[in-house]
Tab-separated table of C-alpha atoms in Angstrom:
chain	number	residue	atom	x	y	z
O	1	MET	CA	-7.775	7.000	15.102
O	2	LYS	CA	-10.890	7.143	12.465
O	3	LYS	CA	-11.225	4.077	10.704
O	4	LEU	CA	-9.955	3.418	6.860
O	5	LEU	CA	-13.059	3.497	4.381
O	6	ASN	CA	-13.925	1.800	1.610
O	7	THR	CA	-13.423	3.228	-2.277
O	8	LEU	CA	-15.324	2.237	-4.975
O	9	PHE	CA	-13.948	2.592	-7.940
O	10	VAL	CA	-16.555	2.836	-11.546
O	11	SER	CA	-14.242	1.658	-15.107
O	12	THR	CA	-16.888	0.059	-16.385
O	13	PRO	CA	-17.728	2.400	-19.753
O	14	ASP	CA	-21.353	4.182	-19.809
O	15	VAL	CA	-22.923	3.846	-16.803
O	16	TYR	CA	-24.674	6.039	-14.703
O	17	VAL	CA	-24.178	6.515	-10.749
O	18	SER	CA	-26.849	8.086	-8.927
O	19	LEU	CA	-28.771	8.295	-4.907
O	20	ASP	CA	-31.180	6.166	-3.912
O	21	GLY	CA	-31.474	7.186	-0.038
O	22	GLU	CA	-28.049	6.180	1.404
O	23	ASN	CA	-26.810	4.035	-0.782
O	24	ILE	CA	-24.977	5.201	-4.333
O	25	VAL	CA	-26.759	3.264	-7.018
O	26	VAL	CA	-24.570	2.843	-10.453
O	27	LYS	CA	-26.360	2.181	-13.483
O	28	LYS	CA	-26.149	0.748	-16.770
O	29	ASP	CA	-29.095	0.914	-18.976
O	30	SER	CA	-31.659	0.988	-16.471
O	31	GLU	CA	-30.577	-1.799	-14.805
O	32	SER	CA	-28.429	-1.734	-11.804
O	33	LEU	CA	-24.511	-3.521	-11.868
O	34	GLY	CA	-24.072	-2.315	-7.609
O	35	ARG	CA	-26.294	-0.919	-4.846
O	36	TYR	CA	-23.404	0.587	-1.546
O	37	PRO	CA	-24.600	2.343	1.408
O	38	LEU	CA	-22.814	5.284	1.380
O	39	HIS	CA	-21.523	4.741	5.557
O	40	ASN	CA	-18.761	2.681	4.039
O	41	LEU	CA	-16.911	4.581	0.902
O	42	GLU	CA	-14.801	7.331	1.632
O	43	SER	CA	-13.724	7.896	-1.990
O	44	ILE	CA	-15.372	7.700	-5.338
O	45	CYS	CA	-13.090	6.912	-8.520
O	46	ILE	CA	-14.653	7.596	-11.564
O	47	PHE	CA	-13.171	5.941	-15.301
O	48	GLY	CA	-13.460	7.416	-18.499
O	49	TYR	CA	-16.787	9.173	-19.287
O	50	ALA	CA	-19.450	8.065	-16.464
O	51	GLY	CA	-22.487	9.974	-14.933
O	52	ILE	CA	-23.587	11.239	-12.458
O	53	SER	CA	-25.914	12.969	-10.781
O	54	PRO	CA	-25.880	15.951	-9.328
O	55	ALA	CA	-27.977	14.653	-5.704
O	56	PHE	CA	-25.320	12.060	-5.373
O	57	MET	CA	-22.721	15.083	-5.615
O	58	GLY	CA	-24.543	16.954	-2.498
O	59	ALA	CA	-24.909	13.925	-0.831
O	60	CYS	CA	-21.035	12.951	-1.356
O	61	VAL	CA	-19.981	16.356	0.070
O	62	ASP	CA	-21.933	16.332	2.836
O	63	ARG	CA	-20.767	13.909	3.952
O	64	ASN	CA	-16.964	14.547	3.088
O	65	ILE	CA	-16.220	11.735	-0.140
O	66	ALA	CA	-13.900	12.493	-2.271
O	67	ILE	CA	-14.950	11.679	-5.741
O	68	THR	CA	-12.518	11.756	-8.535
O	69	PHE	CA	-12.716	11.164	-11.832
O	70	ILE	CA	-10.001	10.138	-13.707
O	71	THR	CA	-9.665	9.297	-17.306
O	72	LYS	CA	-8.861	5.960	-18.338
O	73	ASN	CA	-4.968	5.569	-18.265
O	74	GLY	CA	-5.088	7.151	-15.197
O	75	ARG	CA	-4.832	11.125	-15.230
O	76	TYR	CA	-5.773	13.064	-13.209
O	77	LEU	CA	-9.806	14.581	-14.868
O	78	ALA	CA	-12.193	16.151	-12.247
O	79	ARG	CA	-12.349	16.713	-8.722
O	80	VAL	CA	-16.026	16.944	-6.295
O	81	ILE	CA	-15.208	19.655	-4.133
O	82	GLY	CA	-18.183	21.292	-1.754
O	83	GLU	CA	-18.213	24.413	0.336
O	84	THR	CA	-14.539	25.286	2.099
O	85	ARG	CA	-15.296	24.755	5.263
O	86	GLY	CA	-13.479	23.466	8.850
O	87	ASN	CA	-10.964	26.072	10.325
O	88	VAL	CA	-10.151	28.919	8.911
O	89	VAL	CA	-7.458	30.199	11.091
O	90	LEU	CA	-5.450	27.033	10.438
O	91	ARG	CA	-5.830	27.994	6.977
O	92	LYS	CA	-5.382	31.727	6.899
O	93	GLU	CA	-2.002	30.247	9.136
O	94	GLN	CA	-1.110	27.840	6.383
O	95	TYR	CA	-0.903	30.830	3.106
O	96	ARG	CA	1.141	33.606	5.786
O	97	ILE	CA	3.933	29.998	5.986
O	98	SER	CA	3.372	29.990	1.626
O	99	ASP	CA	4.009	33.886	1.769
O	100	ASP	CA	6.916	33.238	3.423
O	101	GLU	CA	9.984	31.916	1.489
O	102	ARG	CA	11.833	31.411	4.742
O	103	ARG	CA	9.323	29.403	6.973
O	104	SER	CA	8.678	27.526	3.768
O	105	ALA	CA	12.076	26.307	3.054
O	106	LEU	CA	11.830	25.628	7.398
O	107	VAL	CA	8.323	23.274	6.109
O	108	SER	CA	9.929	22.290	3.369
O	109	ARG	CA	12.621	21.015	4.550
O	110	ASN	CA	11.186	18.131	6.635
O	111	PHE	CA	9.391	16.902	3.988
O	112	ILE	CA	12.021	15.792	1.999
O	113	ILE	CA	14.068	14.508	4.736
O	114	GLY	CA	11.575	12.105	5.213
O	115	LYS	CA	11.084	11.269	1.084
O	116	ILE	CA	14.955	10.930	1.574
O	117	TYR	CA	15.365	8.841	4.655
O	118	ASN	CA	12.495	6.248	3.136
O	119	SER	CA	13.892	6.263	-0.055
O	120	LYS	CA	17.645	4.842	1.936
O	121	TRP	CA	15.539	2.804	3.555
O	122	ILE	CA	14.838	0.849	0.458
O	123	LEU	CA	17.643	0.531	-0.866
O	124	GLU	CA	19.147	-0.452	2.541
O	125	ARG	CA	16.328	-3.194	2.742
O	126	ALA	CA	16.880	-4.822	0.015
O	127	THR	CA	19.960	-5.106	-0.071
O	128	ARG	CA	19.572	-7.150	3.060
O	129	ASP	CA	16.416	-9.152	2.013
O	130	TYR	CA	18.527	-9.545	-1.900
O	131	PRO	CA	22.847	-9.290	-0.873
O	132	LEU	CA	23.121	-12.196	-3.020
O	133	ARG	CA	21.108	-10.457	-6.461
O	134	LEU	CA	22.379	-6.967	-5.972
O	135	ASP	CA	24.861	-4.983	-6.404
O	136	VAL	CA	25.625	-4.528	-3.079
O	137	GLU	CA	28.236	-2.091	-3.124
O	138	LYS	CA	26.644	-0.267	-5.293
O	139	ILE	CA	24.200	-0.171	-4.048
O	140	LYS	CA	25.357	0.447	-0.224
O	141	ALA	CA	27.247	4.081	-1.916
O	142	VAL	CA	24.257	5.064	-3.096
O	143	SER	CA	23.011	5.176	0.667
O	144	ILE	CA	24.975	6.541	1.016
O	145	SER	CA	25.150	9.981	-0.679
O	146	LEU	CA	21.571	9.775	0.377
O	147	SER	CA	22.731	10.315	3.946
O	148	GLN	CA	24.540	12.817	3.087
O	149	SER	CA	22.312	14.724	1.733
O	150	MET	CA	20.219	13.902	3.985
O	151	ARG	CA	22.515	15.836	6.864
O	152	ALA	CA	22.975	18.921	3.989
O	153	VAL	CA	19.182	19.344	3.492
O	154	ARG	CA	19.724	20.154	8.024
O	155	THR	CA	20.696	23.313	7.439
O	156	VAL	CA	19.061	24.758	4.283
O	157	GLU	CA	17.019	27.895	4.481
O	158	GLU	CA	16.043	28.436	0.967
O	159	LEU	CA	13.881	27.173	-1.016
O	160	ASP	CA	16.558	26.566	-4.143
O	161	THR	CA	19.414	25.146	-2.095
O	162	LEU	CA	16.879	22.329	-1.013
O	163	ARG	CA	15.680	21.859	-4.473
O	164	GLY	CA	19.143	21.694	-5.846
O	165	VAL	CA	20.115	18.835	-3.090
O	166	GLU	CA	16.556	17.586	-3.652
O	167	GLY	CA	17.179	16.085	-7.437
O	168	ASN	CA	20.501	15.268	-6.672
O	169	ALA	CA	19.314	12.936	-3.838
O	170	ALA	CA	16.596	12.352	-6.666
O	171	VAL	CA	18.971	11.485	-8.921
O	172	GLN	CA	21.156	8.876	-7.111
O	173	TYR	CA	18.185	7.545	-5.254
O	174	ASN	CA	17.012	6.767	-9.279
O	175	SER	CA	20.234	5.894	-10.723
O	176	VAL	CA	19.587	2.526	-8.734
O	177	PHE	CA	16.131	1.583	-8.726
O	178	ASN	CA	16.066	-0.358	-11.685
O	179	ASP	CA	18.670	-2.871	-9.800
O	180	LEU	CA	15.636	-3.247	-7.236
O	181	ILE	CA	13.892	-4.305	-10.231
O	182	LEU	CA	14.315	-8.624	-9.318
O	183	GLN	CA	11.864	-9.893	-12.410
O	184	GLN	CA	10.382	-9.885	-15.278
O	185	LYS	CA	14.352	-7.910	-16.431
O	186	ASP	CA	12.916	-7.546	-20.489
O	187	HIS	CA	9.690	-6.335	-19.819
O	188	PHE	CA	9.736	-4.185	-16.927
O	189	PHE	CA	12.709	-1.441	-16.635
O	190	PHE	CA	13.599	1.966	-15.734
O	191	ASN	CA	15.619	4.131	-17.237
O	192	GLY	CA	14.607	7.289	-15.462
O	193	ARG	CA	10.994	9.092	-15.009
O	194	ASN	CA	9.138	9.860	-17.582
O	195	LYS	CA	6.169	11.432	-17.295
O	196	ARG	CA	2.823	12.834	-19.668
O	197	PRO	CA	3.237	10.519	-21.802
O	198	PRO	CA	4.765	7.456	-20.108
O	199	LEU	CA	7.225	5.906	-22.568
O	200	ASP	CA	7.462	2.455	-20.185
O	201	ASN	CA	5.477	-0.065	-18.555
O	202	VAL	CA	7.442	1.276	-15.331
O	203	ASN	CA	6.654	4.383	-15.886
O	204	ALA	CA	3.387	3.963	-16.724
O	205	LEU	CA	3.331	1.841	-13.712
O	206	LEU	CA	5.006	4.978	-11.591
O	207	SER	CA	2.319	7.893	-12.808
O	208	PHE	CA	-0.894	5.303	-12.657
O	209	THR	CA	0.500	5.177	-8.499
O	210	TYR	CA	1.132	8.390	-7.977
O	211	THR	CA	-2.781	9.258	-9.845
O	212	LEU	CA	-3.977	7.046	-6.820
O	213	LEU	CA	-1.265	8.148	-3.708
O	214	SER	CA	-2.369	12.364	-4.802
O	215	ASN	CA	-6.036	11.608	-4.503
O	216	ASP	CA	-5.435	9.868	-0.798
O	217	MET	CA	-3.273	12.845	0.051
O	218	LYS	CA	-5.830	15.873	-1.462
O	219	SER	CA	-8.429	13.411	0.480
O	220	ALA	CA	-6.641	14.058	3.472
O	221	LEU	CA	-5.259	17.114	2.997
O	222	GLU	CA	-9.418	18.181	3.358
O	223	ALA	CA	-10.876	16.167	5.452
O	224	VAL	CA	-8.141	18.151	8.462
O	225	GLY	CA	-9.191	21.469	7.072
O	226	LEU	CA	-6.281	22.556	5.029
O	227	ASP	CA	-5.882	23.971	1.532
O	228	ALA	CA	-4.492	20.789	-0.849
O	229	TYR	CA	-3.554	23.743	-3.658
O	230	VAL	CA	-1.585	26.125	-1.793
O	231	GLY	CA	2.052	24.187	-1.406
O	232	PHE	CA	5.231	25.117	0.489
O	233	LEU	CA	7.532	23.753	-1.952
O	234	HIS	CA	5.736	23.133	-4.602
O	235	ARG	CA	4.565	26.635	-5.622
O	236	ASP	CA	1.407	27.978	-6.451
O	237	ARG	CA	0.533	27.114	-10.696
O	238	PRO	CA	-3.572	26.915	-11.487
O	239	GLY	CA	-5.375	23.563	-10.728
O	240	ARG	CA	-1.752	21.906	-8.928
O	241	ALA	CA	-2.594	20.678	-5.640
O	242	SER	CA	0.670	22.292	-4.353
O	243	LEU	CA	0.394	20.948	-1.182
O	244	ALA	CA	-0.265	16.663	-2.278
O	245	LEU	CA	2.878	17.127	-4.054
O	246	ASP	CA	4.640	18.501	-1.202
O	247	MET	CA	2.955	15.638	1.322
O	248	MET	CA	4.224	13.698	-1.285
O	249	GLU	CA	7.593	13.363	-1.641
O	250	GLU	CA	7.733	11.183	1.147
O	251	LEU	CA	5.798	8.933	0.492
O	252	ARG	CA	6.238	9.016	-3.155
O	253	SER	CA	9.748	5.824	-2.812
O	254	VAL	CA	8.333	3.840	0.119
O	255	TYR	CA	4.004	3.938	-0.782
O	256	ALA	CA	4.050	3.805	-4.830
O	257	ASP	CA	7.356	3.009	-5.582
O	258	ARG	CA	7.565	-0.133	-3.352
O	259	PHE	CA	4.022	-0.567	-4.601
O	260	VAL	CA	5.319	-1.142	-7.935
O	261	ILE	CA	7.955	-3.400	-7.245
O	262	SER	CA	6.376	-6.003	-6.255
O	263	LEU	CA	3.669	-5.781	-7.777
O	264	ILE	CA	7.147	-6.692	-10.951
O	265	ASN	CA	8.282	-8.644	-8.790
O	266	LYS	CA	5.474	-10.936	-7.505
O	267	LYS	CA	4.529	-11.348	-11.174
O	268	VAL	CA	1.221	-9.396	-10.582
O	269	ILE	CA	1.000	-8.123	-13.491
O	270	ASN	CA	3.105	-8.650	-16.916
O	271	HIS	CA	3.845	-7.368	-20.050
O	272	LYS	CA	0.984	-8.395	-21.923
O	273	GLY	CA	-1.239	-6.174	-19.939
O	274	PHE	CA	0.329	-2.827	-21.100
O	275	TYR	CA	0.491	-1.298	-24.899
O	276	LYS	CA	2.249	1.449	-26.758
O	277	LYS	CA	0.189	3.821	-28.695
O	278	GLU	CA	1.830	6.195	-31.732
O	279	ASN	CA	2.592	8.370	-29.164
O	280	GLY	CA	5.178	6.124	-27.783
O	281	ALA	CA	2.314	6.216	-24.858
O	282	VAL	CA	1.910	3.160	-22.832
O	283	ILE	CA	-1.258	2.024	-22.193
O	284	MET	CA	-2.391	-0.900	-19.776
O	285	ASP	CA	-5.346	-2.523	-20.406
O	286	ASP	CA	-8.578	-2.830	-17.712
O	287	ASP	CA	-7.487	-6.064	-17.049
O	288	THR	CA	-3.869	-4.360	-15.568
O	289	ARG	CA	-5.666	-1.532	-14.789
O	290	LYS	CA	-7.593	-3.672	-12.182
O	291	LYS	CA	-4.861	-6.051	-10.876
O	292	VAL	CA	-3.288	-2.647	-9.766
O	293	ILE	CA	-6.549	-1.707	-8.258
O	294	THR	CA	-6.757	-4.425	-6.107
O	295	ALA	CA	-2.909	-4.594	-5.418
O	296	TRP	CA	-3.672	-1.460	-3.853
O	297	GLN	CA	-6.711	-1.453	-2.404
O	298	GLU	CA	-5.240	-4.746	-0.082
O	299	ARG	CA	-1.642	-2.733	0.835
O	300	LYS	CA	-3.863	0.455	2.115
O	301	GLN	CA	-5.598	-2.771	4.249
O	302	GLU	CA	-2.383	-3.747	6.147
O	303	LYS	CA	-0.860	-1.851	9.148
O	304	ILE	CA	1.780	-0.784	9.838
O	305	HIS	CA	2.711	0.843	12.706
O	306	HIS	CA	3.502	4.427	12.752
O	307	PRO	CA	6.449	5.885	14.583
O	308	PHE	CA	5.325	9.070	15.858
O	309	LEU	CA	1.631	7.990	16.630
O	310	ASP	CA	3.470	5.201	18.662
O	311	GLU	CA	-0.102	3.662	16.959
O	312	LYS	CA	-0.883	0.649	15.104
O	313	ILE	CA	-2.410	1.612	11.637
O	314	SER	CA	-3.279	0.855	8.380
O	315	TRP	CA	-1.455	2.488	5.148
O	316	GLY	CA	-4.535	4.237	3.989
O	317	LEU	CA	-4.466	6.090	7.045
O	318	VAL	CA	-0.595	6.988	6.374
O	319	PRO	CA	-1.630	10.232	4.349
O	320	TYR	CA	-4.829	11.017	6.822
O	321	ALA	CA	-2.282	10.674	9.210
O	322	GLN	CA	0.712	13.336	8.121
O	323	ALA	CA	-2.037	15.920	6.686
O	324	LEU	CA	-3.149	15.615	10.656
O	325	LEU	CA	0.207	16.225	11.369
O	326	LEU	CA	0.349	19.379	9.223
O	327	ALA	CA	-2.165	20.741	10.674
O	328	ARG	CA	-0.996	21.064	14.364
O	329	PHE	CA	2.385	22.414	13.380
O	330	ILE	CA	0.494	24.897	11.018
O	331	ARG	CA	-1.903	25.476	14.082
O	332	GLY	CA	2.038	25.457	16.559
O	333	ASP	CA	0.356	22.756	18.732
O	334	LEU	CA	3.632	21.041	17.096
O	335	ASP	CA	6.960	22.470	16.387
O	336	GLU	CA	7.555	20.866	13.951
O	337	TYR	CA	6.314	18.763	11.233
O	338	PRO	CA	6.940	15.652	12.060
O	339	PRO	CA	7.964	13.231	8.338
O	340	PHE	CA	6.864	10.366	8.044
O	341	PHE	CA	9.555	8.156	8.106
O	342	TRP	CA	9.546	4.229	7.536
O	343	LYS	CA	11.841	1.053	8.266
V	1	MET	CA	-18.130	-4.818	12.983
V	2	LEU	CA	-21.067	-6.786	10.892
V	3	ILE	CA	-24.290	-7.213	11.956
V	4	LEU	CA	-27.205	-9.155	10.317
V	5	ILE	CA	-30.282	-7.865	10.750
V	6	THR	CA	-33.498	-9.377	10.259
V	7	TYR	CA	-37.248	-8.413	10.661
V	8	ASP	CA	-41.200	-9.995	10.493
V	9	VAL	CA	-43.237	-7.584	9.405
V	10	SER	CA	-47.014	-9.124	9.796
V	11	THR	CA	-49.035	-7.713	6.081
V	12	THR	CA	-52.465	-9.101	7.037
V	13	SER	CA	-53.118	-5.092	6.405
V	14	ALA	CA	-51.888	-2.271	4.577
V	15	GLU	CA	-50.885	-0.918	7.299
V	16	GLY	CA	-48.122	-3.580	8.073
V	17	LYS	CA	-47.425	-3.885	3.766
V	18	LYS	CA	-46.500	0.331	4.945
V	19	ARG	CA	-44.792	-0.608	7.883
V	20	LEU	CA	-42.893	-3.259	5.621
V	21	GLN	CA	-41.552	-1.241	2.637
V	22	LYS	CA	-40.465	1.146	4.962
V	23	VAL	CA	-38.125	-1.074	6.948
V	24	SER	CA	-36.680	-2.960	4.218
V	25	LYS	CA	-36.329	0.361	2.935
V	26	LYS	CA	-34.150	2.072	6.479
V	27	CYS	CA	-31.819	-1.192	6.145
V	28	LEU	CA	-30.837	-0.833	2.732
V	29	ASP	CA	-29.317	2.619	3.906
V	30	TYR	CA	-27.271	0.517	6.282
V	31	GLY	CA	-26.130	-2.447	4.992
V	32	GLN	CA	-26.965	-4.945	1.644
V	33	ARG	CA	-29.775	-7.270	1.204
V	34	VAL	CA	-28.466	-10.907	1.309
V	35	GLN	CA	-32.445	-11.996	1.671
V	36	ASN	CA	-35.414	-11.954	1.000
V	37	SER	CA	-36.191	-9.857	4.357
V	38	VAL	CA	-32.117	-10.742	6.076
V	39	PHE	CA	-29.585	-7.581	5.855
V	40	GLU	CA	-25.421	-7.404	6.415
V	41	CYS	CA	-25.223	-4.476	7.845
V	42	ILE	CA	-21.673	-3.229	8.273
V	43	LEU	CA	-21.356	-0.537	10.993
V	44	ASP	CA	-19.872	1.453	14.261
V	45	SER	CA	-21.764	1.349	17.560
V	46	THR	CA	-22.995	4.713	16.837
V	47	GLN	CA	-24.857	3.417	13.422
V	48	LEU	CA	-26.224	0.966	15.468
V	49	ARG	CA	-27.966	3.025	17.943
V	50	GLN	CA	-28.966	4.601	14.861
V	51	ILE	CA	-31.096	2.259	13.162
V	52	LYS	CA	-31.961	0.524	16.531
V	53	TYR	CA	-34.033	3.229	17.012
V	54	GLN	CA	-35.026	4.362	13.728
V	55	LEU	CA	-37.321	0.264	14.137
V	56	GLU	CA	-38.273	1.064	16.545
V	57	ASN	CA	-40.035	3.990	15.435
V	58	ILE	CA	-41.449	1.937	13.529
V	59	ILE	CA	-42.282	-1.410	13.658
V	60	ASN	CA	-45.258	-1.850	15.768
V	61	LYS	CA	-44.311	-4.501	18.650
V	62	GLU	CA	-47.324	-6.132	18.730
V	63	THR	CA	-47.299	-8.224	15.701
V	64	ASP	CA	-43.951	-7.585	14.065
V	65	SER	CA	-40.436	-8.036	15.102
V	66	LEU	CA	-36.762	-7.638	15.204
V	67	ARG	CA	-33.657	-9.026	15.546
V	68	PHE	CA	-29.464	-8.192	15.505
V	69	TYR	CA	-27.018	-10.561	15.295
V	70	ASN	CA	-23.627	-8.612	16.217
V	71	LEU	CA	-20.822	-11.078	14.297
V	72	GLY	CA	-17.986	-8.338	15.424
V	73	ASP	CA	-15.039	-7.227	13.572
V	74	LYS	CA	-13.679	-11.532	11.957
V	75	TYR	CA	-16.580	-12.050	10.657
V	76	LYS	CA	-15.809	-13.184	7.591
V	77	SER	CA	-15.203	-16.644	8.948
V	78	LYS	CA	-18.721	-16.774	10.585
V	79	VAL	CA	-20.615	-16.639	7.350
V	80	GLU	CA	-20.850	-19.407	4.782
V	81	HIS	CA	-22.416	-18.324	1.094
V	82	ILE	CA	-23.834	-21.702	-1.274
V	83	GLY	CA	-26.865	-20.886	-3.886
V	84	ALA	CA	-27.692	-17.530	-5.727
V	85	ARG	CA	-28.054	-14.177	-4.782
V	86	GLU	CA	-23.750	-14.156	-4.330
V	87	SER	CA	-23.261	-10.880	-1.839
V	88	TYR	CA	-20.095	-8.292	-1.778
V	89	ASP	CA	-17.361	-7.415	0.207
V	90	SER	CA	-18.586	-4.049	1.603
V	91	GLU	CA	-14.578	-4.221	3.032
V	92	GLY	CA	-12.791	-5.697	-0.081
V	93	THR	CA	-11.825	-4.016	-2.768
V	94	LEU	CA	-15.219	-2.302	-4.774
V	95	PHE	CA	-14.894	-2.358	-8.379
V	96	LEU	CA	-17.189	-2.445	-10.890
């Protein structure tokens, strides 16, 4: 398995990012703020409107380092993509599957099984860890209904039916999501998902972490030679990385939701770091964003056991491992795509 | 793994000064400068061989010397810093 390399986050405003030899140099008013050798990095996230030199972009494209531009609020802006390389045969097969609704449904089924399974285990784990603080009966009931959805998914062969089952499962899961928040309940609550803009603190955190996760997913897909923009469950829409969204389904709950809940429950962040704009949008301040990213990076370093590969890898490599398995399935080396089952 | 690279390049001649420049620039490509002629680099074994080879070709073995210290993967407990010029942790969160 490849080594998890580091990600550099640039959030200081008005900086210029440039190349010097094999180094990235970040300058502010011609004074250097930092320099890092490129071989330790696998992606660079730039917040706000920093300038960046074309020579530097070129160097990153050559070395497969992803550069992502994100606004201060965590909305995705753009990404630097070089020449498409890699396996054409693989990508053409991906397009063929995407064009065939039935085949798409068969792959998507596995994404959704992974998603429901992981959501279920988050709930199960919560009831085990905090039996006295949670309404165990209510959560167990949801868990049982998720098991039923999972059974229903197994035989689905149509995308629309699949979406129906998935939607139901999501509603079920969301209905108890708020119960998992055990601390700072006055300021952090979940009454359903809202986005663009997120209207409460929890949704702001979720949106931001989904952006971080989707960046990792997009880079992982491209690293194995797949087209992140051609999906199976999510259909084509210009500018939408549908396949990355498909692949995120199974990771959303274990990777992002659980991360957000632990930030709140461990009081890594507090409500003072959030403010509301006139239009109701909730935004994090710089300090909180920094804390979230630091915690995110630490989470990525944590080791887990990958159930299918039967290997110890860091959390940060899970998107890459799943992309690799998807590529193997498309190539025909695996009979089915094995979703990531967390436990 | 963390590799500590230190060098001594004789600068009595103009040529020596040129070599010194080249060596320091090459080291900078692979790691961070923690003191004037001391570099800490996070490398894999391929990269280590690469830099060794490249540096060997720059220096003059009669007058200059190079030292590579391999501090392994668990280097964090082996390095202590006192005084000015704080370094960054290349495997921690990089934030600017």
